[in-house]
CSV table of N, CA and C in Angstrom, one decimal:
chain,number,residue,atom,x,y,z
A,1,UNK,N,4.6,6.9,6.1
A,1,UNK,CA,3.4,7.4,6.8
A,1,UNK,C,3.6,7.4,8.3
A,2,UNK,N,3.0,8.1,9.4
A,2,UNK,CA,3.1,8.4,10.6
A,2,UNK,C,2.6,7.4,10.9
A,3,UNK,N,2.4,6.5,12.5
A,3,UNK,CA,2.1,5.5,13.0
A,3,UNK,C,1.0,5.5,13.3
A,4,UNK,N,0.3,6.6,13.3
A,4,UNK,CA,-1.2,6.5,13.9
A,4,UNK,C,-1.5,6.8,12.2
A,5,UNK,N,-1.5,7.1,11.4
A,5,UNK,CA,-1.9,6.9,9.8
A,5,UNK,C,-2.0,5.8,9.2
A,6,UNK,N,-0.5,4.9,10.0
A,6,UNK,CA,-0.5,3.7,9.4
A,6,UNK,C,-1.9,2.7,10.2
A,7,UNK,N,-1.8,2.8,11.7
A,7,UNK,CA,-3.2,2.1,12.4
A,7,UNK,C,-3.9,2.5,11.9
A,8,UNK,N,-4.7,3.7,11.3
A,8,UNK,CA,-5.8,3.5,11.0
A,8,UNK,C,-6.3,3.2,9.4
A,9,UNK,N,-5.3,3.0,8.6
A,9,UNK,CA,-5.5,2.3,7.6
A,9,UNK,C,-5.6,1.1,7.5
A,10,UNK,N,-4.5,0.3,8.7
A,10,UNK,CA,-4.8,-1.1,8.9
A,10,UNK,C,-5.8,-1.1,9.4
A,11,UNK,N,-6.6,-0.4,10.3
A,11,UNK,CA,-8.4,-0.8,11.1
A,11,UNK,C,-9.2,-0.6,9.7
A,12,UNK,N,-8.8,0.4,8.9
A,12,UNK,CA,-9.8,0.5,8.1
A,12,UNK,C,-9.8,-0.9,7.2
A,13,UNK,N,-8.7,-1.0,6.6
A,13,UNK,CA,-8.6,-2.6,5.4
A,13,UNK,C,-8.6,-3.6,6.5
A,14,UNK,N,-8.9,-4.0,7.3
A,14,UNK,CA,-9.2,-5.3,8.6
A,14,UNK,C,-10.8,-5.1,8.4
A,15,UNK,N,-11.5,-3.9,8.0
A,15,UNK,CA,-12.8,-4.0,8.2
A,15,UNK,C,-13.5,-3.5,7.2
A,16,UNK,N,-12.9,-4.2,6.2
A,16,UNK,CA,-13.5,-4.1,4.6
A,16,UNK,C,-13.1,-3.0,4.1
A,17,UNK,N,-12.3,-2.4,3.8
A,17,UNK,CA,-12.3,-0.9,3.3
A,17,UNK,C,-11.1,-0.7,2.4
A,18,UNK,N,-11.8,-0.4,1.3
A,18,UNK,CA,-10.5,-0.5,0.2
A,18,UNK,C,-10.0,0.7,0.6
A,19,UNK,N,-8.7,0.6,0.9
A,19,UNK,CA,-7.3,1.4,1.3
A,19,UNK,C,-6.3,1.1,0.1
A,20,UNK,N,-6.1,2.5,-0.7
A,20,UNK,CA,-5.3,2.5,-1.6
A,20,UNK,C,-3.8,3.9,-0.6
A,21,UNK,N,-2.7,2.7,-0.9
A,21,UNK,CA,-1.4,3.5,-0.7
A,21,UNK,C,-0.3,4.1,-2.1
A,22,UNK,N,0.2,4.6,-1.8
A,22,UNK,CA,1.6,4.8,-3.1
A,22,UNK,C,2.9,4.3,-2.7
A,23,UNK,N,3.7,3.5,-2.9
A,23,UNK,CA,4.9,3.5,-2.4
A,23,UNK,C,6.0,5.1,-2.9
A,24,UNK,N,6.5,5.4,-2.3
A,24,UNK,CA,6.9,6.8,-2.6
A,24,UNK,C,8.3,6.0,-3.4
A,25,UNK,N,9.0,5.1,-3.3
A,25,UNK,CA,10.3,4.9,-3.6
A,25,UNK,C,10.0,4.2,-4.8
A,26,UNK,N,8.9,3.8,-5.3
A,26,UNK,CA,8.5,2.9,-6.7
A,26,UNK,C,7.7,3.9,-7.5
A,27,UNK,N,6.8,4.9,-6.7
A,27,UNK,CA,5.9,5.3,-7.5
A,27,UNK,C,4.5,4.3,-8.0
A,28,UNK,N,4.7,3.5,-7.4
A,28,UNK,CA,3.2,2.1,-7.9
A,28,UNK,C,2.4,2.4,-6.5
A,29,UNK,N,1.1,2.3,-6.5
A,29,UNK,CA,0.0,2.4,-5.8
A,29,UNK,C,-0.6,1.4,-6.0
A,30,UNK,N,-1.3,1.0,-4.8
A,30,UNK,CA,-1.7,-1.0,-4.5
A,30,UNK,C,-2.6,-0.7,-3.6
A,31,UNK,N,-3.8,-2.2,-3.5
A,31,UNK,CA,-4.8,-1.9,-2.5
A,31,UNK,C,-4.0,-2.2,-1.4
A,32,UNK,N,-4.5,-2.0,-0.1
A,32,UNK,CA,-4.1,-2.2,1.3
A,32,UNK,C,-5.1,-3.9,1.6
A,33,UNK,N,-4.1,-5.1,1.6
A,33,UNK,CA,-5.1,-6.4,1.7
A,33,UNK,C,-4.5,-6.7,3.0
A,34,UNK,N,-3.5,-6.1,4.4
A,34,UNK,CA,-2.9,-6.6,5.2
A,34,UNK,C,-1.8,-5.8,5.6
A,35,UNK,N,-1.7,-5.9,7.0
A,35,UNK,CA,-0.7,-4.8,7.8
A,35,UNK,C,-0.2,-6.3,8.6
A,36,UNK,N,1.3,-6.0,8.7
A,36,UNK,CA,2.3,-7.0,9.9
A,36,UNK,C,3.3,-5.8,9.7
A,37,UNK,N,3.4,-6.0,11.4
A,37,UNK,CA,5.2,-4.9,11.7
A,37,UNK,C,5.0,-3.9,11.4
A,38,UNK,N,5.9,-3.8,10.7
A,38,UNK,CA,5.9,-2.2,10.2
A,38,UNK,C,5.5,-2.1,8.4
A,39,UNK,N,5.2,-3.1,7.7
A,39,UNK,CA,4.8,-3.4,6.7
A,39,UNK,C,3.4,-3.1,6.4
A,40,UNK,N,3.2,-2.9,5.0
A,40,UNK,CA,1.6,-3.1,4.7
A,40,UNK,C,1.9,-3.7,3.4
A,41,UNK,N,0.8,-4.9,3.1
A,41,UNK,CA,0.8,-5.7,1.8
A,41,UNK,C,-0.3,-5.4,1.0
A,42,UNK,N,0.0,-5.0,-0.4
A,42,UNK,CA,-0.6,-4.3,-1.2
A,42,UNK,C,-1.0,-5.2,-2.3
A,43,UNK,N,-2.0,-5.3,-3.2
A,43,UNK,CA,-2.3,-6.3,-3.9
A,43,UNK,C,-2.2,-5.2,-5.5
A,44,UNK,N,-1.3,-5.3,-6.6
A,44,UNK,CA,-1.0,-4.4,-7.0
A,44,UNK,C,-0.8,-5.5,-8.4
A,45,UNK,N,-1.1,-5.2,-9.5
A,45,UNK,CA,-0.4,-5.5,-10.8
A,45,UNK,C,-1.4,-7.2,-10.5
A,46,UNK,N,-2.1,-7.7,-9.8
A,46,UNK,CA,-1.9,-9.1,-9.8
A,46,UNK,C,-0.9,-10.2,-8.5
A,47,UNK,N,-0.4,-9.4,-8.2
A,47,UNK,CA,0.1,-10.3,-7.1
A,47,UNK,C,0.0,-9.6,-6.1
A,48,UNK,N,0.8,-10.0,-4.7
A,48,UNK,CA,0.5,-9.2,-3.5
A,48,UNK,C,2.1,-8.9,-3.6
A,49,UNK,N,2.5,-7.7,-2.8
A,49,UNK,CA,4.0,-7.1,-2.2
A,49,UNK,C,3.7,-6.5,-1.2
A,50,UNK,N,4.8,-6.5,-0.4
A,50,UNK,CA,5.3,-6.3,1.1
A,50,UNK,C,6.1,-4.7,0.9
A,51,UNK,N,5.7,-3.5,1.5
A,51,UNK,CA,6.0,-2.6,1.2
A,51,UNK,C,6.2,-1.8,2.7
A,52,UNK,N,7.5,-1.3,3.0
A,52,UNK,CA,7.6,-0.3,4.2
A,52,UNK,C,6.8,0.5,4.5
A,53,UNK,N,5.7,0.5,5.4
A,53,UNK,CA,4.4,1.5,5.8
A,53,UNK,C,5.8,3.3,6.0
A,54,UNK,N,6.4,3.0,6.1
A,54,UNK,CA,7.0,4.3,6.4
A,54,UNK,C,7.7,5.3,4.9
A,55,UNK,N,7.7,4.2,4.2
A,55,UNK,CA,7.8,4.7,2.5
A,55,UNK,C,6.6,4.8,1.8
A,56,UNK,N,5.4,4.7,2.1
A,56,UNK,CA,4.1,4.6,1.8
A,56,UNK,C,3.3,6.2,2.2
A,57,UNK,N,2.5,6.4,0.6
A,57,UNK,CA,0.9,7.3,1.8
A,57,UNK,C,0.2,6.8,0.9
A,58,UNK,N,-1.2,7.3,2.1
A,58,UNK,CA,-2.1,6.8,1.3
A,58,UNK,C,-2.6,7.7,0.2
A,59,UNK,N,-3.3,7.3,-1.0
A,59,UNK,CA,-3.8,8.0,-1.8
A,59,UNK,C,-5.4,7.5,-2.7
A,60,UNK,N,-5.7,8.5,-3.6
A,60,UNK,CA,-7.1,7.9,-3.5
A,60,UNK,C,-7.0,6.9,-4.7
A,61,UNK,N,-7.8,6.0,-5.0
A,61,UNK,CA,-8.3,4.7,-5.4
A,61,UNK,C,-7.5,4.8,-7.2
A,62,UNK,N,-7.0,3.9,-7.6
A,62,UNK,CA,-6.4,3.5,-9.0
A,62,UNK,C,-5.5,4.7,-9.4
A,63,UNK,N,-4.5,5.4,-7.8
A,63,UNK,CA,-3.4,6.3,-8.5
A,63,UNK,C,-2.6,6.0,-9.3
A,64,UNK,N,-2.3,6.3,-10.2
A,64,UNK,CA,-1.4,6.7,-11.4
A,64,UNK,C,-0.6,5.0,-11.7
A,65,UNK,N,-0.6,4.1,-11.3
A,65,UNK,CA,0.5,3.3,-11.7
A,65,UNK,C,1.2,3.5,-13.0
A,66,UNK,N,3.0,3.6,-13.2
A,66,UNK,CA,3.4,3.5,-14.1
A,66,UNK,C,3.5,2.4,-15.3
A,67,UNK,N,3.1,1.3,-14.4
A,67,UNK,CA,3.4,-0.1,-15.0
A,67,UNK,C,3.6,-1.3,-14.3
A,68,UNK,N,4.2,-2.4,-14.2
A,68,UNK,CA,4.1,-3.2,-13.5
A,68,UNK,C,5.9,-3.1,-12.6
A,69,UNK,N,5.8,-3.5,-11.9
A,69,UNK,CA,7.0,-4.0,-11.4
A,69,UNK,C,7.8,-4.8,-12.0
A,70,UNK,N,9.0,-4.9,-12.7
A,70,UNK,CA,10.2,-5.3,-13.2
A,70,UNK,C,11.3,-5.6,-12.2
A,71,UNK,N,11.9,-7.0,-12.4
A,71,UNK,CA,12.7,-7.8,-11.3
A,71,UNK,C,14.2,-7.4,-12.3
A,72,UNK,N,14.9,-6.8,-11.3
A,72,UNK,CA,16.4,-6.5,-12.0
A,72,UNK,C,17.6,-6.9,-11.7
C-alpha cells in the first residue's frame, strides 16, 4: 500500500477503528491492532503477525481467509 494509505490506516486503528488489510503474498486478511516502521500488525486466526504495509491493502471486514497460517 502507498504511504499516505498506510498513515491513514494507522490514524484510523490508533483511534478505534476496525481496519481490515489482506496480505497480498498469503492471501489471509487480519484486523489492523498496530502500525511500527513500515509494518502493520494484524490480529488474524488468534494470534497477532507482523506483516509488510507495502505487501498489504486494505480490504473490507472478514475478507475471504483461506485458513490459518501453517509454519513450514
Amino acid at each position: 500500500m502507498r504511504n499516505e494509505e498506510f498513515s491513514n490506516i494507522c490514524r484510523s486503528a490508533d483511534a478505534g477503528s476496525e481496519i481490515w488489510v489482506q496480505n497480498l503474498d498469503l492471501l489471509y486478511s487480519g484486523r489492523v491492532v498496530a502500525c511500527h516502521d513500515d509494518f502493520v500488525t494484524v490480529e488474524a486466526f488468534g494470534s497477532r503477525h507482523d506483516w509488510e504495509a507495502e505487501r498489504c491493502r486494505p480490504v473490507d471486514r472478514g475478507r475471504d481467509p483461506l485458513g490459518p497460517p501453517t509454519s513450514h
